[in-house]
Amino acid sequence: MANFRVPGPIGLSGPTQDLDDGTLTRGVSPRPGPLGLAASGAPGAAATAATDLGWAQIKADMEAHEALILHLYLDSEDKVTVGVGNMLPTLTAAQALGFVLRSDPSRAATAEQIKTDWDQVNAEAGKNKRAASFARLTLLDLPADTCWALLRKRIDGEFLPGLRKLFSGWDGFPTPAKRALLDMAYNLGLNGLKKFRILIGHVEKGEWDKAADACSRKGIPDERNAWTKARFREAMPAATSR
Amino acid sequence: MRHPASAAGFPQGRQVVRRIAVAAVLLGAAGQASAAPPAPALLPGAGALLGITQPAEADAALERPFDDPVELSLDAGGQTRETPAHCRALLGLAPRIYGTRPAGDWNVLQQRLADCQALQWLAAGQVPQYSAMPPRLQAVRETRLWPAVIWPAISRDESNALTRAAQTLRTASGRRIWQLVTPGRSGLAGLELASRGYTLRVQWLAHGDFDGDGWEDWLLRWQARVEGGSWRGARSVLLSRKAPAAVFTVNSGAPSR
């Protein structure tokens, strides 16, 4: 698929972004918008900018709420992880990735070097350390582009198709609402999001103000709950937003 | 073993009821150790997780500097930043926590808060006067004995459902029995329940009277995660009960003293 350009997300200025091959961030077919919102997907229509969710925006949101860690680290369950929460179940899985030497990123790491980092990281099990603190124990990095590609594979292959399946009107949702729902889906898993039945009911009806009041998750930072709520409020038509 | 129910006054004219109640208590107590409940103690593997070798060290450990402190954003808006150096400082700031910097440190913070809470409870530990707790972890595997609040309900819909009458972990999870988890790298035995998109694990850290009510509590490390998502939960909870075979109570609040 040839690259093409689309307007940036609502409220963001600056250069437009390329959408390259393989992304599912654009709707596959235009659908009517929910309750009084214009249909989306028509090239050049004003509504297009209001409903598109580009990769650059997804990446920015993920970076804000999760974390991009280039080296191996242990998550809070002592599982070896890299990138944006990309868990590596085995050493072989780690060795299949294109790690490079931090001291010379032009040099690819050997399987033995990856094993050394793997062992160093695993030796810290049970210490509940911050991801960043593993930098001094490791010599290798996974290039940021590779980390983002791993994330994108999950977003495009799992989360966006799942959201489209969960919400019949997904393609017509305002961009801020899509951002909120993608954040919830990534955090809770698609099955976890399905447990928010009241929220889902409001979302299906385009009742963004009510969705804002029903999106609170237990066990996450107040900051992230406030961000999600603000996105749903941002999705409200200007005349009715409070 | 003393038991408060045996000393409590019963209304006049209810002697039969009283005798039955006392007999029931004595029968239940027969399942317990004949001696007084043991002094607070750590279970094997718990000390390594908390960085202490015995409960008496817990108070000092509350002020042991963190190896890698987490930066917190505080209060609504999160403009205030603090990096607490040790558990006591972190626990003092806990009600004001808005997020972490970077945000990805949130799960580490949750586990750290849970461990600090565990130390605070251990520091307040006393020899219990009474016990209605079984002797072994294997004896608490039936989910009907656990309250529903132990279940990691993330949405308001789930939480509301759990507050209905007669809810237990069995109704919340749909499972009858916890799986026994053999000690791993931590050396701690635990129980695990995977159901309805959650995996919940508890590990037994210590026993003693940690909330000051005279009854034996079990201090548990509580961890939960969702399948297919980044959400993780961590807490320290006290498990207790005041009658053998009764549903346990769970206390996840701060120590009362």
mmCIF file of N, CA and C in Angstrom, chain B residues 45-170:
data_model
loop_
_atom_site.group_PDB
_atom_site.id
_atom_site.type_symbol
_atom_site.label_atom_id
_atom_site.label_comp_id
_atom_site.label_asym_id
_atom_site.label_seq_id
_atom_site.Cartn_x
_atom_site.Cartn_y
_atom_site.Cartn_z
ATOM 1 N N GLY B 45 11.124 -17.714 53.352
ATOM 2 C CA GLY B 45 11.147 -16.973 52.090
ATOM 3 C C GLY B 45 10.652 -15.549 52.218
ATOM 4 N N ALA B 46 9.847 -15.258 53.243
ATOM 5 C CA ALA B 46 9.269 -13.918 53.377
ATOM 6 C C ALA B 46 10.326 -12.888 53.755
ATOM 7 N N GLY B 47 11.243 -13.300 54.610
ATOM 8 C CA GLY B 47 12.271 -12.371 55.060
ATOM 9 C C GLY B 47 13.119 -11.856 53.905
ATOM 10 N N ALA B 48 13.442 -12.749 52.977
ATOM 11 C CA ALA B 48 14.267 -12.337 51.839
ATOM 12 C C ALA B 48 13.535 -11.313 50.980
ATOM 13 N N LEU B 49 12.231 -11.484 50.840
ATOM 14 C CA LEU B 49 11.460 -10.524 50.036
ATOM 15 C C LEU B 49 11.392 -9.154 50.700
ATOM 16 N N LEU B 50 11.312 -9.161 52.020
ATOM 17 C CA LEU B 50 11.141 -7.898 52.739
ATOM 18 C C LEU B 50 12.461 -7.336 53.260
ATOM 19 N N GLY B 51 13.529 -8.078 53.097
ATOM 20 C CA GLY B 51 14.840 -7.594 53.519
ATOM 21 C C GLY B 51 15.063 -7.634 55.014
ATOM 22 N N ILE B 52 14.410 -8.555 55.696
ATOM 23 C CA ILE B 52 14.611 -8.707 57.144
ATOM 24 C C ILE B 52 14.741 -10.195 57.460
ATOM 25 N N THR B 53 15.239 -10.494 58.645
ATOM 26 C CA THR B 53 15.356 -11.903 59.031
ATOM 27 C C THR B 53 14.358 -12.280 60.111
ATOM 28 N N GLN B 54 13.807 -11.265 60.806
ATOM 29 C CA GLN B 54 12.796 -11.537 61.823
ATOM 30 C C GLN B 54 11.903 -10.299 61.987
ATOM 31 N N PRO B 55 10.686 -10.478 62.478
ATOM 32 C CA PRO B 55 9.755 -9.346 62.590
ATOM 33 C C PRO B 55 10.315 -8.172 63.404
ATOM 34 N N ALA B 56 11.167 -8.478 64.358
ATOM 35 C CA ALA B 56 11.697 -7.400 65.207
ATOM 36 C C ALA B 56 12.519 -6.388 64.407
ATOM 37 N N GLU B 57 12.953 -6.779 63.218
ATOM 38 C CA GLU B 57 13.760 -5.852 62.398
ATOM 39 C C GLU B 57 12.900 -4.940 61.529
ATOM 40 N N ALA B 58 11.588 -5.175 61.536
ATOM 41 C CA ALA B 58 10.720 -4.472 60.584
ATOM 42 C C ALA B 58 10.702 -2.963 60.819
ATOM 43 N N ASP B 59 10.686 -2.560 62.075
ATOM 44 C CA ASP B 59 10.588 -1.129 62.355
ATOM 45 C C ASP B 59 11.802 -0.383 61.795
ATOM 46 N N ALA B 60 12.980 -0.933 62.015
ATOM 47 C CA ALA B 60 14.197 -0.291 61.488
ATOM 48 C C ALA B 60 14.199 -0.318 59.957
ATOM 49 N N ALA B 61 13.659 -1.397 59.390
ATOM 50 C CA ALA B 61 13.652 -1.527 57.927
ATOM 51 C C ALA B 61 12.773 -0.468 57.269
ATOM 52 N N LEU B 62 11.829 0.074 58.018
ATOM 53 C CA LEU B 62 10.967 1.121 57.457
ATOM 54 C C LEU B 62 11.765 2.370 57.086
ATOM 55 N N GLU B 63 12.935 2.532 57.679
ATOM 56 C CA GLU B 63 13.745 3.708 57.363
ATOM 57 C C GLU B 63 15.023 3.349 56.617
ATOM 58 N N ARG B 64 15.072 2.133 56.108
ATOM 59 C CA ARG B 64 16.232 1.718 55.305
ATOM 60 C C ARG B 64 16.115 2.382 53.917
ATOM 61 N N PRO B 65 17.159 3.044 53.438
ATOM 62 C CA PRO B 65 17.049 3.749 52.150
ATOM 63 C C PRO B 65 16.755 2.787 50.999
ATOM 64 N N PHE B 66 15.895 3.227 50.086
ATOM 65 C CA PHE B 66 15.636 2.448 48.869
ATOM 66 C C PHE B 66 16.885 2.456 47.982
ATOM 67 N N ASP B 67 17.129 1.346 47.297
ATOM 68 C CA ASP B 67 18.233 1.300 46.336
ATOM 69 C C ASP B 67 17.959 2.222 45.149
ATOM 70 N N ASP B 68 16.739 2.203 44.671
ATOM 71 C CA ASP B 68 16.372 3.062 43.536
ATOM 72 C C ASP B 68 15.008 3.691 43.792
ATOM 73 N N PRO B 69 15.004 4.850 44.432
ATOM 74 C CA PRO B 69 13.733 5.482 44.810
ATOM 75 C C PRO B 69 12.889 5.825 43.582
ATOM 76 N N VAL B 70 11.588 5.830 43.786
ATOM 77 C CA VAL B 70 10.645 6.168 42.714
ATOM 78 C C VAL B 70 10.201 7.614 42.905
ATOM 79 N N GLU B 71 10.203 8.367 41.812
ATOM 80 C CA GLU B 71 9.729 9.748 41.888
ATOM 81 C C GLU B 71 8.211 9.762 41.773
ATOM 82 N N LEU B 72 7.578 10.457 42.715
ATOM 83 C CA LEU B 72 6.115 10.515 42.754
ATOM 84 C C LEU B 72 5.631 11.879 42.295
ATOM 85 N N SER B 73 4.494 11.898 41.630
ATOM 86 C CA SER B 73 3.773 13.161 41.459
ATOM 87 C C SER B 73 2.617 13.103 42.447
ATOM 88 N N LEU B 74 2.380 14.237 43.086
ATOM 89 C CA LEU B 74 1.449 14.256 44.223
ATOM 90 C C LEU B 74 0.294 15.218 43.995
ATOM 91 N N ASP B 75 -0.799 14.946 44.654
ATOM 92 C CA ASP B 75 -1.973 15.816 44.684
ATOM 93 C C ASP B 75 -2.591 15.962 43.289
ATOM 94 N N ALA B 76 -3.810 16.461 43.252
ATOM 95 C CA ALA B 76 -4.510 16.594 41.971
ATOM 96 C C ALA B 76 -3.676 17.459 41.028
ATOM 97 N N GLY B 77 -3.491 16.979 39.836
ATOM 98 C CA GLY B 77 -2.676 17.714 38.868
ATOM 99 C C GLY B 77 -1.247 17.232 38.837
ATOM 100 N N GLY B 78 -0.777 16.696 39.950
ATOM 101 C CA GLY B 78 0.543 16.073 39.976
ATOM 102 C C GLY B 78 1.718 17.013 39.821
ATOM 103 N N GLN B 79 1.512 18.306 40.109
ATOM 104 C CA GLN B 79 2.608 19.258 39.917
ATOM 105 C C GLN B 79 3.687 19.118 40.991
ATOM 106 N N THR B 80 3.294 18.677 42.178
ATOM 107 C CA THR B 80 4.278 18.508 43.250
ATOM 108 C C THR B 80 5.002 17.188 43.060
ATOM 109 N N ARG B 81 6.318 17.216 43.175
ATOM 110 C CA ARG B 81 7.106 15.991 43.012
ATOM 111 C C ARG B 81 7.887 15.701 44.288
ATOM 112 N N GLU B 82 7.920 14.431 44.630
ATOM 113 C CA GLU B 82 8.764 14.020 45.759
ATOM 114 C C GLU B 82 9.328 12.641 45.459
ATOM 115 N N THR B 83 10.506 12.387 45.993
ATOM 116 C CA THR B 83 11.134 11.076 45.831
ATOM 117 C C THR B 83 11.431 10.538 47.219
ATOM 118 N N PRO B 84 10.468 9.848 47.821
ATOM 119 C CA PRO B 84 10.682 9.362 49.192
ATOM 120 C C PRO B 84 11.853 8.385 49.254
ATOM 121 N N ALA B 85 12.646 8.547 50.292
ATOM 122 C CA ALA B 85 13.900 7.788 50.392
ATOM 123 C C ALA B 85 13.716 6.432 51.053
ATOM 124 N N HIS B 86 12.649 6.262 51.822
ATOM 125 C CA HIS B 86 12.448 5.000 52.527
ATOM 126 C C HIS B 86 10.957 4.761 52.743
ATOM 127 N N CYS B 87 10.653 3.596 53.286
ATOM 128 C CA CYS B 87 9.249 3.186 53.429
ATOM 129 C C CYS B 87 8.428 4.159 54.270
ATOM 130 N N ARG B 88 8.994 4.617 55.354
ATOM 131 C CA ARG B 88 8.187 5.467 56.239
ATOM 132 C C ARG B 88 7.775 6.742 55.503
ATOM 133 N N ALA B 89 8.704 7.295 54.727
ATOM 134 C CA ALA B 89 8.376 8.497 53.958
ATOM 135 C C ALA B 89 7.354 8.180 52.869
ATOM 136 N N LEU B 90 7.529 7.040 52.228
ATOM 137 C CA LEU B 90 6.601 6.652 51.159
ATOM 138 C C LEU B 90 5.189 6.449 51.708
ATOM 139 N N LEU B 91 5.080 5.749 52.819
ATOM 140 C CA LEU B 91 3.759 5.508 53.404
ATOM 141 C C LEU B 91 3.099 6.820 53.831
ATOM 142 N N GLY B 92 3.908 7.761 54.280
ATOM 143 C CA GLY B 92 3.366 9.066 54.671
ATOM 144 C C GLY B 92 2.785 9.822 53.483
ATOM 145 N N LEU B 93 3.370 9.604 52.312
ATOM 146 C CA LEU B 93 2.901 10.309 51.117
ATOM 147 C C LEU B 93 1.791 9.560 50.387
ATOM 148 N N ALA B 94 1.572 8.313 50.759
ATOM 149 C CA ALA B 94 0.665 7.442 49.995
ATOM 150 C C ALA B 94 -0.696 8.063 49.678
ATOM 151 N N PRO B 95 -1.356 8.722 50.649
ATOM 152 C CA PRO B 95 -2.684 9.272 50.323
ATOM 153 C C PRO B 95 -2.642 10.373 49.268
ATOM 154 N N ARG B 96 -1.453 10.928 49.021
ATOM 155 C CA ARG B 96 -1.366 12.054 48.073
ATOM 156 C C ARG B 96 -0.853 11.636 46.701
ATOM 157 N N ILE B 97 -0.571 10.353 46.516
ATOM 158 C CA ILE B 97 0.068 9.932 45.254
ATOM 159 C C ILE B 97 -0.904 10.079 44.082
ATOM 160 N N TYR B 98 -0.417 10.743 43.037
ATOM 161 C CA TYR B 98 -1.213 10.978 41.829
ATOM 162 C C TYR B 98 -0.673 10.138 40.669
ATOM 163 N N GLY B 99 0.640 9.892 40.686
ATOM 164 C CA GLY B 99 1.269 9.095 39.633
ATOM 165 C C GLY B 99 2.746 8.942 39.912
ATOM 166 N N THR B 100 3.469 8.393 38.949
ATOM 167 C CA THR B 100 4.919 8.245 39.087
ATOM 168 C C THR B 100 5.603 8.885 37.890
ATOM 169 N N ARG B 101 6.858 9.214 38.059
ATOM 170 C CA ARG B 101 7.684 9.715 36.958
ATOM 171 C C ARG B 101 8.900 8.820 36.829
ATOM 172 N N PRO B 102 9.036 8.072 35.734
ATOM 173 C CA PRO B 102 8.083 7.964 34.639
ATOM 174 C C PRO B 102 6.864 7.131 35.038
ATOM 175 N N ALA B 103 5.827 7.237 34.188
ATOM 176 C CA ALA B 103 4.575 6.541 34.482
ATOM 177 C C ALA B 103 4.780 5.032 34.567
ATOM 178 N N GLY B 104 5.769 4.533 33.828
ATOM 179 C CA GLY B 104 6.020 3.095 33.804
ATOM 180 C C GLY B 104 6.484 2.522 35.130
ATOM 181 N N ASP B 105 6.833 3.374 36.085
ATOM 182 C CA ASP B 105 7.261 2.880 37.397
ATOM 183 C C ASP B 105 6.079 2.572 38.318
ATOM 184 N N TRP B 106 4.880 2.736 37.810
ATOM 185 C CA TRP B 106 3.696 2.571 38.662
ATOM 186 C C TRP B 106 3.627 1.178 39.295
ATOM 187 N N ASN B 107 3.876 0.159 38.510
ATOM 188 C CA ASN B 107 3.757 -1.191 39.061
ATOM 189 C C ASN B 107 4.827 -1.472 40.118
ATOM 190 N N VAL B 108 6.008 -0.920 39.898
ATOM 191 C CA VAL B 108 7.064 -1.055 40.909
ATOM 192 C C VAL B 108 6.625 -0.344 42.192
ATOM 193 N N LEU B 109 6.039 0.834 42.026
ATOM 194 C CA LEU B 109 5.581 1.582 43.200
ATOM 195 C C LEU B 109 4.524 0.792 43.974
ATOM 196 N N GLN B 110 3.607 0.187 43.250
ATOM 197 C CA GLN B 110 2.551 -0.559 43.946
ATOM 198 C C GLN B 110 3.127 -1.680 44.802
ATOM 199 N N GLN B 111 4.085 -2.427 44.232
ATOM 200 C CA GLN B 111 4.685 -3.521 44.993
ATOM 201 C C GLN B 111 5.478 -2.966 46.170
ATOM 202 N N ARG B 112 6.130 -1.820 45.935
ATOM 203 C CA ARG B 112 6.919 -1.227 47.018
ATOM 204 C C ARG B 112 5.999 -0.768 48.150
ATOM 205 N N LEU B 113 4.899 -0.156 47.784
ATOM 206 C CA LEU B 113 3.935 0.265 48.813
ATOM 207 C C LEU B 113 3.434 -0.950 49.599
ATOM 208 N N ALA B 114 3.174 -2.034 48.872
ATOM 209 C CA ALA B 114 2.685 -3.243 49.540
ATOM 210 C C ALA B 114 3.733 -3.785 50.509
ATOM 211 N N ASP B 115 4.972 -3.802 50.090
ATOM 212 C CA ASP B 115 6.035 -4.317 50.961
ATOM 213 C C ASP B 115 6.246 -3.404 52.172
ATOM 214 N N CYS B 116 6.148 -2.091 51.936
ATOM 215 C CA CYS B 116 6.292 -1.151 53.053
ATOM 216 C C CYS B 116 5.142 -1.333 54.047
ATOM 217 N N GLN B 117 3.953 -1.530 53.500
ATOM 218 C CA GLN B 117 2.794 -1.782 54.363
ATOM 219 C C GLN B 117 3.009 -3.053 55.182
ATOM 220 N N ALA B 118 3.583 -4.061 54.546
ATOM 221 C CA ALA B 118 3.851 -5.320 55.255
ATOM 222 C C ALA B 118 4.833 -5.079 56.402
ATOM 223 N N LEU B 119 5.863 -4.290 56.139
ATOM 224 C CA LEU B 119 6.834 -3.986 57.198
ATOM 225 C C LEU B 119 6.166 -3.226 58.339
ATOM 226 N N GLN B 120 5.279 -2.301 57.961
ATOM 227 C CA GLN B 120 4.606 -1.516 59.003
ATOM 228 C C GLN B 120 3.735 -2.428 59.877
ATOM 229 N N TRP B 121 3.079 -3.359 59.260
ATOM 230 C CA TRP B 121 2.272 -4.303 60.029
ATOM 231 C C TRP B 121 3.156 -5.185 60.910
ATOM 232 N N LEU B 122 4.228 -5.665 60.318
ATOM 233 C CA LEU B 122 5.136 -6.523 61.100
ATOM 234 C C LEU B 122 5.685 -5.773 62.313
ATOM 235 N N ALA B 123 5.982 -4.485 62.084
ATOM 236 C CA ALA B 123 6.530 -3.674 63.179
ATOM 237 C C ALA B 123 5.517 -3.530 64.316
ATOM 238 N N ALA B 124 4.238 -3.605 63.963
ATOM 239 C CA ALA B 124 3.186 -3.467 64.979
ATOM 240 C C ALA B 124 2.756 -4.822 65.541
ATOM 241 N N GLY B 125 3.396 -5.884 65.105
ATOM 242 C CA GLY B 125 2.961 -7.231 65.472
ATOM 243 C C GLY B 125 3.091 -7.540 66.961
ATOM 244 N N GLN B 126 2.110 -8.284 67.448
ATOM 245 C CA GLN B 126 2.114 -8.727 68.841
ATOM 246 C C GLN B 126 1.787 -10.216 68.888
ATOM 247 N N VAL B 127 2.005 -10.788 70.045
ATOM 248 C CA VAL B 127 1.597 -12.184 70.232
ATOM 249 C C VAL B 127 0.070 -12.208 70.314
ATOM 250 N N PRO B 128 -0.591 -12.980 69.458
ATOM 251 C CA PRO B 128 -2.061 -13.021 69.535
ATOM 252 C C PRO B 128 -2.547 -13.719 70.801
ATOM 253 N N GLN B 129 -3.719 -13.310 71.246
ATOM 254 C CA GLN B 129 -4.320 -13.987 72.406
ATOM 255 C C GLN B 129 -5.224 -15.130 71.971
ATOM 256 N N TYR B 130 -5.790 -14.992 70.792
ATOM 257 C CA TYR B 130 -6.732 -15.999 70.293
ATOM 258 C C TYR B 130 -6.395 -16.332 68.846
ATOM 259 N N SER B 131 -6.833 -17.503 68.471
ATOM 260 C CA SER B 131 -6.667 -17.853 67.059
ATOM 261 C C SER B 131 -7.823 -18.723 66.583
ATOM 262 N N ALA B 132 -8.324 -18.394 65.416
ATOM 263 C CA ALA B 132 -9.279 -19.267 64.746
ATOM 264 C C ALA B 132 -8.729 -19.613 63.362
ATOM 265 N N MET B 133 -7.437 -19.448 63.204
ATOM 266 C CA MET B 133 -6.799 -19.727 61.916
ATOM 267 C C MET B 133 -6.316 -21.174 61.877
ATOM 268 N N PRO B 134 -6.362 -21.756 60.693
ATOM 269 C CA PRO B 134 -5.849 -23.127 60.568
ATOM 270 C C PRO B 134 -4.319 -23.110 60.622
ATOM 271 N N PRO B 135 -3.746 -24.274 60.794
ATOM 272 C CA PRO B 135 -2.291 -24.306 60.920
ATOM 273 C C PRO B 135 -1.538 -24.182 59.604
ATOM 274 N N ARG B 136 -2.204 -24.508 58.503
ATOM 275 C CA ARG B 136 -1.463 -24.576 57.233
ATOM 276 C C ARG B 136 -2.211 -23.844 56.121
ATOM 277 N N LEU B 137 -1.430 -23.399 55.140
ATOM 278 C CA LEU B 137 -1.991 -22.728 53.975
ATOM 279 C C LEU B 137 -2.927 -23.650 53.193
ATOM 280 N N GLN B 138 -2.581 -24.915 53.154
ATOM 281 C CA GLN B 138 -3.391 -25.876 52.391
ATOM 282 C C GLN B 138 -4.827 -25.935 52.905
ATOM 283 N N ALA B 139 -5.011 -25.530 54.165
ATOM 284 C CA ALA B 139 -6.341 -25.648 54.769
ATOM 285 C C ALA B 139 -7.270 -24.502 54.376
ATOM 286 N N VAL B 140 -6.779 -23.538 53.619
ATOM 287 C CA VAL B 140 -7.630 -22.388 53.277
ATOM 288 C C VAL B 140 -7.890 -22.327 51.770
ATOM 289 N N ARG B 141 -7.841 -23.461 51.109
ATOM 290 C CA ARG B 141 -7.958 -23.461 49.647
ATOM 291 C C ARG B 141 -9.396 -23.328 49.147
ATOM 292 N N GLU B 142 -10.361 -23.549 49.992
ATOM 293 C CA GLU B 142 -11.745 -23.437 49.528
ATOM 294 C C GLU B 142 -12.125 -21.969 49.376
ATOM 295 N N THR B 143 -12.514 -21.591 48.183
ATOM 296 C CA THR B 143 -12.784 -20.169 47.917
ATOM 297 C C THR B 143 -14.024 -19.656 48.648
ATOM 298 N N ARG B 144 -14.912 -20.561 49.075
ATOM 299 C CA ARG B 144 -16.102 -20.108 49.802
ATOM 300 C C ARG B 144 -15.734 -19.537 51.172
ATOM 301 N N LEU B 145 -14.527 -19.823 51.630
ATOM 302 C CA LEU B 145 -14.078 -19.304 52.922
ATOM 303 C C LEU B 145 -13.512 -17.886 52.822
ATOM 304 N N TRP B 146 -13.327 -17.418 51.595
ATOM 305 C CA TRP B 146 -12.699 -16.107 51.396
ATOM 306 C C TRP B 146 -13.747 -15.077 51.006
ATOM 307 N N PRO B 147 -13.608 -13.843 51.493
ATOM 308 C CA PRO B 147 -14.582 -12.818 51.104
ATOM 309 C C PRO B 147 -14.369 -12.382 49.653
ATOM 310 N N ALA B 148 -15.431 -11.872 49.056
ATOM 311 C CA ALA B 148 -15.344 -11.457 47.649
ATOM 312 C C ALA B 148 -14.411 -10.269 47.450
ATOM 313 N N VAL B 149 -14.192 -9.485 48.503
ATOM 314 C CA VAL B 149 -13.364 -8.276 48.337
ATOM 315 C C VAL B 149 -11.914 -8.599 47.992
ATOM 316 N N ILE B 150 -11.526 -9.842 48.145
ATOM 317 C CA ILE B 150 -10.160 -10.228 47.791
ATOM 318 C C ILE B 150 -9.998 -10.299 46.266
ATOM 319 N N TRP B 151 -11.113 -10.334 45.557
ATOM 320 C CA TRP B 151 -11.092 -10.470 44.095
ATOM 321 C C TRP B 151 -10.708 -9.128 43.455
ATOM 322 N N PRO B 152 -9.844 -9.143 42.435
ATOM 323 C CA PRO B 152 -9.355 -7.875 41.867
ATOM 324 C C PRO B 152 -10.346 -7.230 40.895
ATOM 325 N N ALA B 153 -11.443 -6.742 41.384
ATOM 326 C CA ALA B 153 -12.434 -6.099 40.516
ATOM 327 C C ALA B 153 -11.923 -4.719 40.111
ATOM 328 N N ILE B 154 -11.751 -4.498 38.820
ATOM 329 C CA ILE B 154 -11.178 -3.235 38.360
ATOM 330 C C ILE B 154 -12.263 -2.221 38.008
ATOM 331 N N SER B 155 -13.394 -2.721 37.551
ATOM 332 C CA SER B 155 -14.457 -1.794 37.136
ATOM 333 C C SER B 155 -15.474 -1.606 38.253
ATOM 334 N N ARG B 156 -16.167 -0.487 38.157
ATOM 335 C CA ARG B 156 -17.218 -0.214 39.141
ATOM 336 C C ARG B 156 -18.318 -1.270 39.046
ATOM 337 N N ASP B 157 -18.595 -1.732 37.810
ATOM 338 C CA ASP B 157 -19.629 -2.756 37.616
ATOM 339 C C ASP B 157 -19.294 -3.997 38.456
ATOM 340 N N GLU B 158 -18.040 -4.416 38.385
ATOM 341 C CA GLU B 158 -17.626 -5.611 39.143
ATOM 342 C C GLU B 158 -17.674 -5.347 40.643
ATOM 343 N N SER B 159 -17.166 -4.195 41.044
ATOM 344 C CA SER B 159 -17.135 -3.872 42.482
ATOM 345 C C SER B 159 -18.537 -3.870 43.067
ATOM 346 N N ASN B 160 -19.460 -3.255 42.322
ATOM 347 C CA ASN B 160 -20.842 -3.197 42.814
ATOM 348 C C ASN B 160 -21.419 -4.595 42.970
ATOM 349 N N ALA B 161 -21.105 -5.463 42.022
ATOM 350 C CA ALA B 161 -21.630 -6.834 42.086
ATOM 351 C C ALA B 161 -21.089 -7.562 43.314
ATOM 352 N N LEU B 162 -19.858 -7.265 43.677
ATOM 353 C CA LEU B 162 -19.237 -7.971 44.798
ATOM 354 C C LEU B 162 -19.773 -7.525 46.151
ATOM 355 N N THR B 163 -20.417 -6.372 46.188
ATOM 356 C CA THR B 163 -20.911 -5.888 47.484
ATOM 357 C C THR B 163 -22.279 -6.470 47.828
ATOM 358 N N ARG B 164 -22.874 -7.197 46.892
ATOM 359 C CA ARG B 164 -24.165 -7.822 47.196
ATOM 360 C C ARG B 164 -24.008 -8.869 48.299
ATOM 361 N N ALA B 165 -25.103 -9.157 48.956
ATOM 362 C CA ALA B 165 -25.067 -10.086 50.093
ATOM 363 C C ALA B 165 -24.575 -11.469 49.664
ATOM 364 N N ALA B 166 -23.923 -12.134 50.588
ATOM 365 C CA ALA B 166 -23.506 -13.533 50.429
ATOM 366 C C ALA B 166 -22.472 -13.748 49.327
ATOM 367 N N GLN B 167 -21.793 -12.692 48.934
ATOM 368 C CA GLN B 167 -20.740 -12.861 47.927
ATOM 369 C C GLN B 167 -19.467 -13.375 48.602
ATOM 370 N N THR B 168 -18.870 -14.365 48.001
ATOM 371 C CA THR B 168 -17.585 -14.867 48.472
ATOM 372 C C THR B 168 -16.650 -14.922 47.276
ATOM 373 N N LEU B 169 -15.425 -15.319 47.544
ATOM 374 C CA LEU B 169 -14.478 -15.458 46.439
ATOM 375 C C LEU B 169 -14.975 -16.512 45.454
ATOM 376 N N ARG B 170 -15.727 -17.459 45.951
ATOM 377 C CA ARG B 170 -16.236 -18.492 45.056
ATOM 378 C C ARG B 170 -17.225 -17.903 44.046
#
